[in-house]
PDB file of C-alpha atoms in Angstrom:
ATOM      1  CA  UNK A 476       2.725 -21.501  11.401  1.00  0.00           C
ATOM      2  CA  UNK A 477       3.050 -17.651  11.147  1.00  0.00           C
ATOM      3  CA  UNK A 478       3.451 -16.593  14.771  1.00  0.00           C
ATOM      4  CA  UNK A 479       4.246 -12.594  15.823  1.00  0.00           C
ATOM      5  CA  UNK A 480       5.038 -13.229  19.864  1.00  0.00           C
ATOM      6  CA  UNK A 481       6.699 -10.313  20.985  1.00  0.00           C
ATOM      7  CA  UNK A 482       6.674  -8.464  18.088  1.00  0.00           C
ATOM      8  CA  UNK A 483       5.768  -5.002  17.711  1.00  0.00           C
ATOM      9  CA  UNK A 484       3.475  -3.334  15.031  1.00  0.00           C
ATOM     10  CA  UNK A 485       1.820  -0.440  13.730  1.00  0.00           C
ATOM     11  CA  UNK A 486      -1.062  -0.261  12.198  1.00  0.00           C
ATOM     12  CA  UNK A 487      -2.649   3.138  11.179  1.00  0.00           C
ATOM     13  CA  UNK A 488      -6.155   3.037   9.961  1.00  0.00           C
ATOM     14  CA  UNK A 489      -6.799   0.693  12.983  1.00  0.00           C
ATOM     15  CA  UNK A 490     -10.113   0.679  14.255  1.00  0.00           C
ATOM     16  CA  UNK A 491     -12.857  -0.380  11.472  1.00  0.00           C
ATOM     17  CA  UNK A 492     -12.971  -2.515   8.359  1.00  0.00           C
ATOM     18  CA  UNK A 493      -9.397  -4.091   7.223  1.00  0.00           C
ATOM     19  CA  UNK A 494      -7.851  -2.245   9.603  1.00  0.00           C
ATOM     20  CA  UNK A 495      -9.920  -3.849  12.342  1.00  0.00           C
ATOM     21  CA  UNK A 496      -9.544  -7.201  11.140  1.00  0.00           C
ATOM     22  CA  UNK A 497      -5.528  -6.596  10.479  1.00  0.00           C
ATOM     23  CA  UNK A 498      -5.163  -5.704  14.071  1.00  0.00           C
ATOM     24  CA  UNK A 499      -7.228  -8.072  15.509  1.00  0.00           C
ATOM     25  CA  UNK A 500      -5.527 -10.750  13.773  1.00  0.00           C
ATOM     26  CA  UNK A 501      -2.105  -9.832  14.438  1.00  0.00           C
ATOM     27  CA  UNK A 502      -3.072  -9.569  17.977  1.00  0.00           C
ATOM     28  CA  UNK A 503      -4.564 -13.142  17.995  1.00  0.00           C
ATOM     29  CA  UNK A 504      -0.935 -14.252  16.483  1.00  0.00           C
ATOM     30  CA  UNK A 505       0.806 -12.900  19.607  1.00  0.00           C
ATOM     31  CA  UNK A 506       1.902  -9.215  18.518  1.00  0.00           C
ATOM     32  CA  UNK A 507       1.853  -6.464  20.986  1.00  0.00           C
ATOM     33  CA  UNK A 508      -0.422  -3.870  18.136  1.00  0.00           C
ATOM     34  CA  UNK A 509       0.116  -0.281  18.095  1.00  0.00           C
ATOM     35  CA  UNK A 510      -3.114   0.062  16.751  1.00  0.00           C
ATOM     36  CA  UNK A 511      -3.776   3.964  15.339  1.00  0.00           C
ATOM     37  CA  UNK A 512      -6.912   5.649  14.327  1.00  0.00           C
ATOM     38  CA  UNK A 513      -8.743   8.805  15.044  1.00  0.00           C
ATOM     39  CA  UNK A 514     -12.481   7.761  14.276  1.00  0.00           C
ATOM     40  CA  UNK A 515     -13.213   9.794  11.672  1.00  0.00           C
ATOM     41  CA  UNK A 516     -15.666   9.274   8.512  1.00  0.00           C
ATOM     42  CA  UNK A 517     -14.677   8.034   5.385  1.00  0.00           C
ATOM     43  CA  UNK A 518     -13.902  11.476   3.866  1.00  0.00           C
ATOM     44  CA  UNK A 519     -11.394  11.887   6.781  1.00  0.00           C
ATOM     45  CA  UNK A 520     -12.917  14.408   8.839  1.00  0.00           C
ATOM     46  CA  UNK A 521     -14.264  13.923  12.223  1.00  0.00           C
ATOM     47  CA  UNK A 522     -13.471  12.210  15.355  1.00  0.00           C
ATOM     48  CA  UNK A 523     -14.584   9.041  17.322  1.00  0.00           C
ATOM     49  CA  UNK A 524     -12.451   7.362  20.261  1.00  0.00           C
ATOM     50  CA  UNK A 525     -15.058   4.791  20.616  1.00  0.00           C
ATOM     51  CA  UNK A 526     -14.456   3.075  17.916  1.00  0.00           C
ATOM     52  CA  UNK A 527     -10.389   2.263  18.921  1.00  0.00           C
ATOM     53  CA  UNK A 528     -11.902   1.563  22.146  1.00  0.00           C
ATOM     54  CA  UNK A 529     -13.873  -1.028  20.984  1.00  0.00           C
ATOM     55  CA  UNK A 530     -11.052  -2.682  19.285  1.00  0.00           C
ATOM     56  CA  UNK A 531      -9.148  -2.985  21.985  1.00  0.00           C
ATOM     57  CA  UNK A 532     -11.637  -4.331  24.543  1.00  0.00           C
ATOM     58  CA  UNK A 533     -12.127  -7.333  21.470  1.00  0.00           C
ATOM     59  CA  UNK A 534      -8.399  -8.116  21.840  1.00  0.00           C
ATOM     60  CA  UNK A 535      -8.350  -7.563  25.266  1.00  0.00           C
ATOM     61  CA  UNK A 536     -11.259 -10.313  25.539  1.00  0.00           C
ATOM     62  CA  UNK A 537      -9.215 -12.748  23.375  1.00  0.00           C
ATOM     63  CA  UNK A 538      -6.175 -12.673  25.789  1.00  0.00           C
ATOM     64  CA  UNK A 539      -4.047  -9.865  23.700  1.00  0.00           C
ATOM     65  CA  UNK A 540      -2.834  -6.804  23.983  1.00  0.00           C
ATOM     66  CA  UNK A 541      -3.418  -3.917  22.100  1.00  0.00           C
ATOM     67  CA  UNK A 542      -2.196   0.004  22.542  1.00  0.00           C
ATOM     68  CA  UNK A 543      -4.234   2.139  21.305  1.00  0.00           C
ATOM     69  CA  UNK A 544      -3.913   6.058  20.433  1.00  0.00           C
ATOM     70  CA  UNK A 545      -6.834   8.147  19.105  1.00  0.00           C
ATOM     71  CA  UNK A 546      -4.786  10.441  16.529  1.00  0.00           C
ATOM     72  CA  UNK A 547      -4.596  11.936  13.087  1.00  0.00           C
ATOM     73  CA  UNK A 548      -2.118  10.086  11.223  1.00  0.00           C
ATOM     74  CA  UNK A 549      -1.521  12.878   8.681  1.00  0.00           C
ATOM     75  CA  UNK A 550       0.188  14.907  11.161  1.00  0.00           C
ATOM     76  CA  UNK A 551       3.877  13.803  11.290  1.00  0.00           C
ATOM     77  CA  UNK A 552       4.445  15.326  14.655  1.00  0.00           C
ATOM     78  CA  UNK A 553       2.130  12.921  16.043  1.00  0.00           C
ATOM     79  CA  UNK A 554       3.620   9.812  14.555  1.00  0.00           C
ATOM     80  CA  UNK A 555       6.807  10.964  15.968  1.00  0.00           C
ATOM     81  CA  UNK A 556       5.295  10.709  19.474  1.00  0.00           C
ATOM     82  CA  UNK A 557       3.933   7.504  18.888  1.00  0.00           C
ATOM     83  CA  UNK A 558       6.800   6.265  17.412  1.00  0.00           C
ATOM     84  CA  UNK A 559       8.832   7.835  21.058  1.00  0.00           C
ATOM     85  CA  UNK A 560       5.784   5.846  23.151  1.00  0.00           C
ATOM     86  CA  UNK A 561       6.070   2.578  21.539  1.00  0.00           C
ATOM     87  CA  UNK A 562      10.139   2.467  22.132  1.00  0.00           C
ATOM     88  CA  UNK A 563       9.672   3.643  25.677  1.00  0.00           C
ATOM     89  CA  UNK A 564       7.004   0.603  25.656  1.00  0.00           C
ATOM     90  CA  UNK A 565       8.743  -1.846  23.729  1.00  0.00           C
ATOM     91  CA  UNK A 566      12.098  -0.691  22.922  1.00  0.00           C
ATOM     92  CA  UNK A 567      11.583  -1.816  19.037  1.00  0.00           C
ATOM     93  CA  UNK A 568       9.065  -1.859  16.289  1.00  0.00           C
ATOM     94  CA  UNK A 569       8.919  -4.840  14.103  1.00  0.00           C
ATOM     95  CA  UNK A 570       6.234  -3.928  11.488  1.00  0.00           C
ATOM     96  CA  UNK A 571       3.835  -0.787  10.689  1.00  0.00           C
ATOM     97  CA  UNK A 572       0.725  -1.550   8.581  1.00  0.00           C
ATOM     98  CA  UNK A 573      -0.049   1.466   6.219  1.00  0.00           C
ATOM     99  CA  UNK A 574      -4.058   1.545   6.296  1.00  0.00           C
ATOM    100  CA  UNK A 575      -5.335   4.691   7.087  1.00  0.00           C
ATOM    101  CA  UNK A 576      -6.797   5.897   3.803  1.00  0.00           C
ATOM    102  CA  UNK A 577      -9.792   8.216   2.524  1.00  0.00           C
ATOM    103  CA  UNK A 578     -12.082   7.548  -0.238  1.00  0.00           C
ATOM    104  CA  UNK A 579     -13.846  10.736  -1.817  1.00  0.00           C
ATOM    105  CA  UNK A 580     -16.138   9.682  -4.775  1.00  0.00           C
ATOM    106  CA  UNK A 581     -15.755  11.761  -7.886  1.00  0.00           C
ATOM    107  CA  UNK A 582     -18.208  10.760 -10.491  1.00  0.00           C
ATOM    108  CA  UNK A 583     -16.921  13.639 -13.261  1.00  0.00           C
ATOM    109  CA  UNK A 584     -12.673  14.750 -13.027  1.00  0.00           C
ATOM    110  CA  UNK A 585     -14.202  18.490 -12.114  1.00  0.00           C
ATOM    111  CA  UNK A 586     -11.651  21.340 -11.876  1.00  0.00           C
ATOM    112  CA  UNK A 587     -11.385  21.380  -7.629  1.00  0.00           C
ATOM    113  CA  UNK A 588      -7.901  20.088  -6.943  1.00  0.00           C
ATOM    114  CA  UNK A 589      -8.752  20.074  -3.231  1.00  0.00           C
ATOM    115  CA  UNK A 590     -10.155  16.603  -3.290  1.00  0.00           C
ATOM    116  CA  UNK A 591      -7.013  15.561  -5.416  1.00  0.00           C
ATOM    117  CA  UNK A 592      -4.862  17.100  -2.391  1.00  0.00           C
ATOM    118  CA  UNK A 593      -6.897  15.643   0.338  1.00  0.00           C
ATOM    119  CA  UNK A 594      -6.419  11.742  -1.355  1.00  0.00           C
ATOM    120  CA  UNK A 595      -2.971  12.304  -1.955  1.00  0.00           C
ATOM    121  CA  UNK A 596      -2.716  14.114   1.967  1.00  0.00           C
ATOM    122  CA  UNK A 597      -4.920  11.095   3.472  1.00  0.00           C
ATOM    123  CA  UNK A 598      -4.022   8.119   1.394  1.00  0.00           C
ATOM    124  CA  UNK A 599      -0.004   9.155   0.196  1.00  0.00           C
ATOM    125  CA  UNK A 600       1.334  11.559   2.226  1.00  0.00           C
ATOM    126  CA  UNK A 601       0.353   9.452   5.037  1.00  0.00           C
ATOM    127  CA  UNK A 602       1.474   6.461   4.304  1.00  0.00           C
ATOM    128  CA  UNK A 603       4.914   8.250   3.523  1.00  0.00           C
ATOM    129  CA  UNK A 604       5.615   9.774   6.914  1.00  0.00           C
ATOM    130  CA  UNK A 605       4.084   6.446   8.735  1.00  0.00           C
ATOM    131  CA  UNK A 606       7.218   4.502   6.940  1.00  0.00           C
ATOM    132  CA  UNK A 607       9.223   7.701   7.734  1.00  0.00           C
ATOM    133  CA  UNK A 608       8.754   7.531  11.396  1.00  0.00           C
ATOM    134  CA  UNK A 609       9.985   3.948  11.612  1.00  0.00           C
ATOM    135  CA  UNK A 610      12.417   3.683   8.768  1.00  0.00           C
ATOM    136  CA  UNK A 611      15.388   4.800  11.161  1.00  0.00           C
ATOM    137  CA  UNK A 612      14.665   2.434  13.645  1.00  0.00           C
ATOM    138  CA  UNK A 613      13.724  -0.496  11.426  1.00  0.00           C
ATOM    139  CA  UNK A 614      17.481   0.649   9.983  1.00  0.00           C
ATOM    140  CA  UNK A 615      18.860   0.293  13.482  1.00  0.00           C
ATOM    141  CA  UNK A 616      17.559  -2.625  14.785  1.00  0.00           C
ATOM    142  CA  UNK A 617      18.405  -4.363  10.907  1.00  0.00           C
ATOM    143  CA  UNK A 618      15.346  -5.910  10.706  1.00  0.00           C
ATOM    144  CA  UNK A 619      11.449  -4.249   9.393  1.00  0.00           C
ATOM    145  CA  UNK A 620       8.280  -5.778   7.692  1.00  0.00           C
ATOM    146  CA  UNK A 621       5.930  -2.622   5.931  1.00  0.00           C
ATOM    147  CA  UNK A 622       3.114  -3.328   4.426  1.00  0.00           C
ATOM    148  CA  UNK A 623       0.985  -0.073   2.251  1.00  0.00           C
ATOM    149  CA  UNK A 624      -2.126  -0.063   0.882  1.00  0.00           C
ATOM    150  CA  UNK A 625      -3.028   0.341  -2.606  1.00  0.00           C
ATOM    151  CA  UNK A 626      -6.028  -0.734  -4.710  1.00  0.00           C
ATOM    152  CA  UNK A 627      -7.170  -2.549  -7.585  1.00  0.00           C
ATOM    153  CA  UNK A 628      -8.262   1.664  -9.565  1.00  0.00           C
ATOM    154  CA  UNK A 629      -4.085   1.945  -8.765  1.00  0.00           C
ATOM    155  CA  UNK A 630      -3.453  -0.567 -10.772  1.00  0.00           C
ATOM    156  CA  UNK A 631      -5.829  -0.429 -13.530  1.00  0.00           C
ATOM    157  CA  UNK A 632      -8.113   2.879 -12.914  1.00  0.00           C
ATOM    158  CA  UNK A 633     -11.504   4.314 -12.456  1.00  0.00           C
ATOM    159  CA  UNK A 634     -13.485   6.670 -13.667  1.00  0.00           C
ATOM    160  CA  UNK A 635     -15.492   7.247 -10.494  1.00  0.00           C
ATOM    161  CA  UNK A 636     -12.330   7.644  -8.435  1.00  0.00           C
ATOM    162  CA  UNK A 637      -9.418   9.395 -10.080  1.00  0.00           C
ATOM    163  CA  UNK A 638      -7.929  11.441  -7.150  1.00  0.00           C
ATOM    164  CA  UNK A 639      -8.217   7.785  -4.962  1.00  0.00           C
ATOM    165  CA  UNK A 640      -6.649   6.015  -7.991  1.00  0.00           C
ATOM    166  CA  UNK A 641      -3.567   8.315  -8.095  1.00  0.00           C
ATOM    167  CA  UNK A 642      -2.540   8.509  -4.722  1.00  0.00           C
ATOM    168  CA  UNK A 643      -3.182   4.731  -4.617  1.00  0.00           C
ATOM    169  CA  UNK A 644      -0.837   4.860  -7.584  1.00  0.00           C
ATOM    170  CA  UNK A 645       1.861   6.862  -5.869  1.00  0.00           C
ATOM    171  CA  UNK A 646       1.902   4.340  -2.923  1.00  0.00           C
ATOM    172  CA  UNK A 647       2.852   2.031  -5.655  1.00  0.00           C
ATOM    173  CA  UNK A 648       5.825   3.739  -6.958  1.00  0.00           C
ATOM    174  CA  UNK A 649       6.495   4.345  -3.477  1.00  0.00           C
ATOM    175  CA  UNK A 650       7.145   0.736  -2.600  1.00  0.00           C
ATOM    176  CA  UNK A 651       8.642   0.336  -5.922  1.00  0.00           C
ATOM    177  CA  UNK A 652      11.298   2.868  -5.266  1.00  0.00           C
ATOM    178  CA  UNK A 653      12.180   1.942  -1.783  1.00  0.00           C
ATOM    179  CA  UNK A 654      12.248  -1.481  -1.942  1.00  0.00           C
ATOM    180  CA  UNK A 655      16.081  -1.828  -3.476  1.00  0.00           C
ATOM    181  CA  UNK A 656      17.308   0.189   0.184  1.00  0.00           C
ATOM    182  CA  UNK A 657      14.719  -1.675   1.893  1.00  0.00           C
ATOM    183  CA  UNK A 658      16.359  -4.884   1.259  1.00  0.00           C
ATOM    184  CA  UNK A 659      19.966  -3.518   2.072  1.00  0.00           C
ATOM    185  CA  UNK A 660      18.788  -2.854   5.801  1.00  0.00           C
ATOM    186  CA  UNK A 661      16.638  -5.971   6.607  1.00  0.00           C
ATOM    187  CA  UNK A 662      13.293  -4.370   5.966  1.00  0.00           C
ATOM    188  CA  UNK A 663      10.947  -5.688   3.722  1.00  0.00           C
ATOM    189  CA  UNK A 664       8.640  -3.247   2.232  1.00  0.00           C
ATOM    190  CA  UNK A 665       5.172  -4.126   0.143  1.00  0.00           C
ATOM    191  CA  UNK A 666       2.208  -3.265  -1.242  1.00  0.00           C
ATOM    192  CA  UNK A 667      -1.574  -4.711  -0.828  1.00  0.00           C
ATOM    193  CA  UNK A 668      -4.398  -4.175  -3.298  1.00  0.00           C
ATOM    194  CA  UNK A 669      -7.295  -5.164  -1.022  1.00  0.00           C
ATOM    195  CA  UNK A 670     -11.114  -5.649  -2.583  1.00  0.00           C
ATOM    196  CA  UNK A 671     -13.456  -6.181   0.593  1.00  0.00           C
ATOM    197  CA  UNK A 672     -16.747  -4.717   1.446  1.00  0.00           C
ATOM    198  CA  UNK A 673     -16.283  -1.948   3.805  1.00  0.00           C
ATOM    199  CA  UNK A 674     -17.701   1.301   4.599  1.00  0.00           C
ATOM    200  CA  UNK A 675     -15.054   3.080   2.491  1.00  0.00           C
ATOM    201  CA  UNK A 676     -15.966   0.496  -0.668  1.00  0.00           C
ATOM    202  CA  UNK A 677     -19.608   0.063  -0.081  1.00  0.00           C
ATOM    203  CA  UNK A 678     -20.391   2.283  -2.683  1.00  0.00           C
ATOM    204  CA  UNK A 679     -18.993   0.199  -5.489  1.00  0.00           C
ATOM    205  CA  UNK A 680     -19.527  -3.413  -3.918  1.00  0.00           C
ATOM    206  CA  UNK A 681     -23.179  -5.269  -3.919  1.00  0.00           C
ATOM    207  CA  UNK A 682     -24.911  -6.229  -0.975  1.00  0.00           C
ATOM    208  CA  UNK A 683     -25.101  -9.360  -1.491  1.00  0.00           C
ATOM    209  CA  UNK A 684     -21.724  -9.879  -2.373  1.00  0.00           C
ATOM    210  CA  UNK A 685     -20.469  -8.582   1.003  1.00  0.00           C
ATOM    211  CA  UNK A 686     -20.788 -12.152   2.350  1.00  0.00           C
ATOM    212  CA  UNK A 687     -18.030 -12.979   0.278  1.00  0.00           C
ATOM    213  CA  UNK A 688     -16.094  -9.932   0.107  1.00  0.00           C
ATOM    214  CA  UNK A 689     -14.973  -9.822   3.763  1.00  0.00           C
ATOM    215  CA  UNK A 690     -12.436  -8.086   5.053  1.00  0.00           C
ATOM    216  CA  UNK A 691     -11.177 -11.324   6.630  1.00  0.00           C
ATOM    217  CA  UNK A 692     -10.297 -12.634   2.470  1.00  0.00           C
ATOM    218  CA  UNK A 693      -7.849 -10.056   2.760  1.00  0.00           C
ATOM    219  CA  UNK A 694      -5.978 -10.588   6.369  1.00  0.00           C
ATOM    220  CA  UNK A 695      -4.071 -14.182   5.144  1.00  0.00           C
ATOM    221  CA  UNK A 696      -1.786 -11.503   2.455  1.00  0.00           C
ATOM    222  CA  UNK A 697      -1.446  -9.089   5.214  1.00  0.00           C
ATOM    223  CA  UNK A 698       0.087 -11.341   7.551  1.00  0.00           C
ATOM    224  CA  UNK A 699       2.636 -13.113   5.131  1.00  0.00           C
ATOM    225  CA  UNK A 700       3.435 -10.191   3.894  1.00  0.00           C
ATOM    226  CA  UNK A 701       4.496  -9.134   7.310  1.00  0.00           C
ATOM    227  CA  UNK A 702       5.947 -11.914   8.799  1.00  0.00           C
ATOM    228  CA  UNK A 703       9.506 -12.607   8.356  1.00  0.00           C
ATOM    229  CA  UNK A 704       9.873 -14.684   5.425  1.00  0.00           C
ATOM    230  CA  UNK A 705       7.854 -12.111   3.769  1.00  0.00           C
ATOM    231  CA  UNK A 706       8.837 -10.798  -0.151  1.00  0.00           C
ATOM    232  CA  UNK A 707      10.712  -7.825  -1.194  1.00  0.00           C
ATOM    233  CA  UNK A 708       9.203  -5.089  -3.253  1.00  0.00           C
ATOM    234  CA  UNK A 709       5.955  -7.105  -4.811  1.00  0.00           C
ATOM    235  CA  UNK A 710       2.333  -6.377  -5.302  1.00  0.00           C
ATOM    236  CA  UNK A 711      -0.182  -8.564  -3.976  1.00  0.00           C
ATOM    237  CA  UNK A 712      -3.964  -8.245  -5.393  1.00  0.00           C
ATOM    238  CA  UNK A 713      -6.410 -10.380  -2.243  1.00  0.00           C
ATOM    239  CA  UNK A 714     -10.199 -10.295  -2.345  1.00  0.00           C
ATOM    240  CA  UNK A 715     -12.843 -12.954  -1.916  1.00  0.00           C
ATOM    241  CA  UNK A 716     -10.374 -15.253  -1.338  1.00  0.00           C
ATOM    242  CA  UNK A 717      -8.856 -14.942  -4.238  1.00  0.00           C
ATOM    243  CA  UNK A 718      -4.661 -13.670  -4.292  1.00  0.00           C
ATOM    244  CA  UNK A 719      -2.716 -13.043  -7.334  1.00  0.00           C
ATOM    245  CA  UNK A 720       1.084 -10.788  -7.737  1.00  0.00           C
ATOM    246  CA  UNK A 721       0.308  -7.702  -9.570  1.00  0.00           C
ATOM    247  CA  UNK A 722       3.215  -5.807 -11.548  1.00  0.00           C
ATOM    248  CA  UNK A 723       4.184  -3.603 -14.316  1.00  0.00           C
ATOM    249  CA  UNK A 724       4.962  -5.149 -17.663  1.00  0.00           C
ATOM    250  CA  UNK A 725       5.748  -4.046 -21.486  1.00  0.00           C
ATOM    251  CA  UNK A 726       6.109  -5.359 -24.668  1.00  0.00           C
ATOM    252  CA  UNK A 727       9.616  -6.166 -26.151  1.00  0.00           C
ATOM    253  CA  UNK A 728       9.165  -3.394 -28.430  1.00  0.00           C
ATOM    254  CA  UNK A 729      11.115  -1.905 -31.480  1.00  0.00           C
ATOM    255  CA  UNK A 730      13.657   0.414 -32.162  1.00  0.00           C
ATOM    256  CA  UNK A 731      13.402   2.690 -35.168  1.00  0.00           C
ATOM    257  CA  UNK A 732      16.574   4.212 -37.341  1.00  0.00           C
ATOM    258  CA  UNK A 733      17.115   8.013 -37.058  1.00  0.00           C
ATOM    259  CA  UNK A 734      15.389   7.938 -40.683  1.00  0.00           C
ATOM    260  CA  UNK A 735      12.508   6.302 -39.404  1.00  0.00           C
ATOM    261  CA  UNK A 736      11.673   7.954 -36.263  1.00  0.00           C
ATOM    262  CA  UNK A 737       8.347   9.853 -37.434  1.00  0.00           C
ATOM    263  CA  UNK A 738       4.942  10.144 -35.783  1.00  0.00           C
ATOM    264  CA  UNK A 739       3.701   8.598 -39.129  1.00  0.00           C
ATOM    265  CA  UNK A 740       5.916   5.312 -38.626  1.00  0.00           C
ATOM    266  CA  UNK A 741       4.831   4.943 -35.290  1.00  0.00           C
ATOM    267  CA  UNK A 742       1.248   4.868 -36.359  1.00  0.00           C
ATOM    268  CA  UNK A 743       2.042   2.510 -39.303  1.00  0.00           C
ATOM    269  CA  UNK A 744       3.618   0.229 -36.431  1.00  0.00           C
ATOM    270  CA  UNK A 745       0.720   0.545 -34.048  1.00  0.00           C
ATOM    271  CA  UNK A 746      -0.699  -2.517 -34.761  1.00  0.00           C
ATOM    272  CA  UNK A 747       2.479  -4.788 -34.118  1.00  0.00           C
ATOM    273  CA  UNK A 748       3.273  -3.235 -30.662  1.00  0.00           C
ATOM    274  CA  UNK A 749      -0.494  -3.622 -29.354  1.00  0.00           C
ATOM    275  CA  UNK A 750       0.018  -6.852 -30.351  1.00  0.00           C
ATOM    276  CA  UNK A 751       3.327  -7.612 -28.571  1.00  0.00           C
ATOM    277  CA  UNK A 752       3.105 -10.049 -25.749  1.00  0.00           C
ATOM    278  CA  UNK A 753       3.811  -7.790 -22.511  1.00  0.00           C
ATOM    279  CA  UNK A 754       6.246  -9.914 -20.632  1.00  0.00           C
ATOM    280  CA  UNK A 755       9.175  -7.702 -20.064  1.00  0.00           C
ATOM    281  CA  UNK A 756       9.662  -6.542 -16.563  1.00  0.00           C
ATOM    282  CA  UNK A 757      12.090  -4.737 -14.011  1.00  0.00           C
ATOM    283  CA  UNK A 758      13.412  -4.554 -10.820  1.00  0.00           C
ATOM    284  CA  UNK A 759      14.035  -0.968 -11.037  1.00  0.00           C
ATOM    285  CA  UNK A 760      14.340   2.375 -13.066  1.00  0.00           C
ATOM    286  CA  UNK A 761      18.167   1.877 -13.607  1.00  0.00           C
ATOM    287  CA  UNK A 762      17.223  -1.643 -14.749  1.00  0.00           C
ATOM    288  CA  UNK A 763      14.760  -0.637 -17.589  1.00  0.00           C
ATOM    289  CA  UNK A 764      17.226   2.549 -18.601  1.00  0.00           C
ATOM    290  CA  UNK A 765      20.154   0.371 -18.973  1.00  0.00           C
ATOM    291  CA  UNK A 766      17.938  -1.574 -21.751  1.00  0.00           C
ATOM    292  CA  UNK A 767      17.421   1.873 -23.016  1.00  0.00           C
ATOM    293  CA  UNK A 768      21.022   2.265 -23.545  1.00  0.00           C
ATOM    294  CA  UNK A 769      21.777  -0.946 -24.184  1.00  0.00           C
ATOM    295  CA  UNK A 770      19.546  -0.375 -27.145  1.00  0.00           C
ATOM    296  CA  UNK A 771      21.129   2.252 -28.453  1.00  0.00           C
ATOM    297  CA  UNK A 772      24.824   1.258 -27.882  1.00  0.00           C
ATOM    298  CA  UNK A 773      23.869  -2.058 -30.281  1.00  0.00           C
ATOM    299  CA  UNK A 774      22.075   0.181 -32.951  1.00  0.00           C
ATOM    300  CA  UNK A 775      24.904   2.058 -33.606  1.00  0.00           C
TER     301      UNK A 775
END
């Protein structure tokens, strides 16, 4: 069984929804939560200590402990301190849970970049000082779990939610790009695609699917994917019950001669590459550019 006793975790985004149920259930599994969130509405702004509160009187009633600190996550300062209370506290952390997030519809693309900057400041840039905060002392001790979240318009789009689906995208590459160094100091680093009904996702989910579409569907990928025998670097999809891996795939492709390489070849060749099974994957960038070159060293 997949126990946390005496460990120590994060979790930003803390107090409603996944978050909620993420800290509640790590609690119930023995972990001594951190539990982060500063109450405020979906679009970020705003701020509610009650709602923390709450959480923690729930764990509190179950027998567990939970610490909890009304603050803005997307000030690194503040993480910082956090990160200073929790060793003072605990003297470690095993495991920080990236789920603060915003979620600002956008029905056309419009020319405002400010709600591009405010997803990529709520949903990225957090997430990236959150893992920069503990990434020293995850380093230190030699051992880490991280999980960030993602989503489903990350992975495949949206065109109701394009600043959402980009800095969900960047948290991808993110955990893509760290997970090599990761795995070199003992930490394992991953990303979640949750689909739950929630006050961020209410918008796109039906009433009367929310039943089904629980945040608690989600929690059982959460909490494998931070206990210790969690993966290294994957994508895990987890809705409804429902859990797949998600990755990034192409087609074996073709290489032209310097005689052929022309627009108009490419476009005479269309058809055989959309039809190319996509079943070529990488670990890395250096991976997939030493194909590149591989290519080329055998074509000459």
């Amino acid at each position: 069984m997949i126990q946390f006793v005496d460990q120590v975790i994060l979790v930003t985004g803390a107090a409603r929804g996944l978050g909620r149920a993420y800290t509640l259930a790590l609690a119930e599994r023995g972990a001594h939560v951190v539990a982060l969130d500063s109450g405020c509405d979906t679009d970020g702004e705003g701020r509610d200590p009650t709602v923390l509160e709450d959480v923690i009187e729930l764990a509190h009633d179950m027998g567990a402990e939970v610490i909890g600190h009304c603050v803005d996550v997307r000030d690194p300062e503040v993480l910082q301190q956090v990160v200073q209370d929790t060793l003072k506290r605990f003297g470690r952390i095993d495991g920080l849970v990236c789920n603060a997030g915003v979620l600002i519809c956008q029905e056309e693309l419009g020319t405002d970049l400010g709600l591009y900057r405010r997803h990529m400041d709520g949903n990225y840039f957090t997430t990236l000082a959150s893992i920069q905060a503990v990434w020293p002392v995850m380093q230190a001790q030699g051992y880490g779990r991280i999980m960030v979240t993602s989503g489903f318009s990350a992975l495949y789009g949206d065109d109701r939610m394009a600043g959402y689906a980009a800095s969900n995208a960047a948290n991808l590459a993110l955990v893509r790009s760290l997970h090599v160094k990761a795995n070199e100091a003992g930490i394992r680093i991953n990303a979640l695609c949750p689909a739950c009904y929630s006050r961020l996702s209410k918008r796109w989910v039906l009433p009367e699917q929310a039943d089904e579409m629980t945040p608690d569907t989600v929690v059982p990928a959460m909490l494998w994917l931070m206990s210790r025998r969690a993966p290294n670097g994957e994508v895990i999809t987890a809705g409804g019950g429902h859990y797949a891996l998600a990755g990034v795939q192409e087609g074996v492709g073709l290489r032209l001669e310097p005689a052929e390489r022309r627009p108009e070849t490419l476009a005479s060749l269309w058809p055989n590459l959309k039809s190319s099974p996509k079943t070529q994957s990488y670990d890395s960038f250096a991976q997939r550019l030493a194909r590149t070159m591989r290519s080329v060293i055998e074509g000459r």
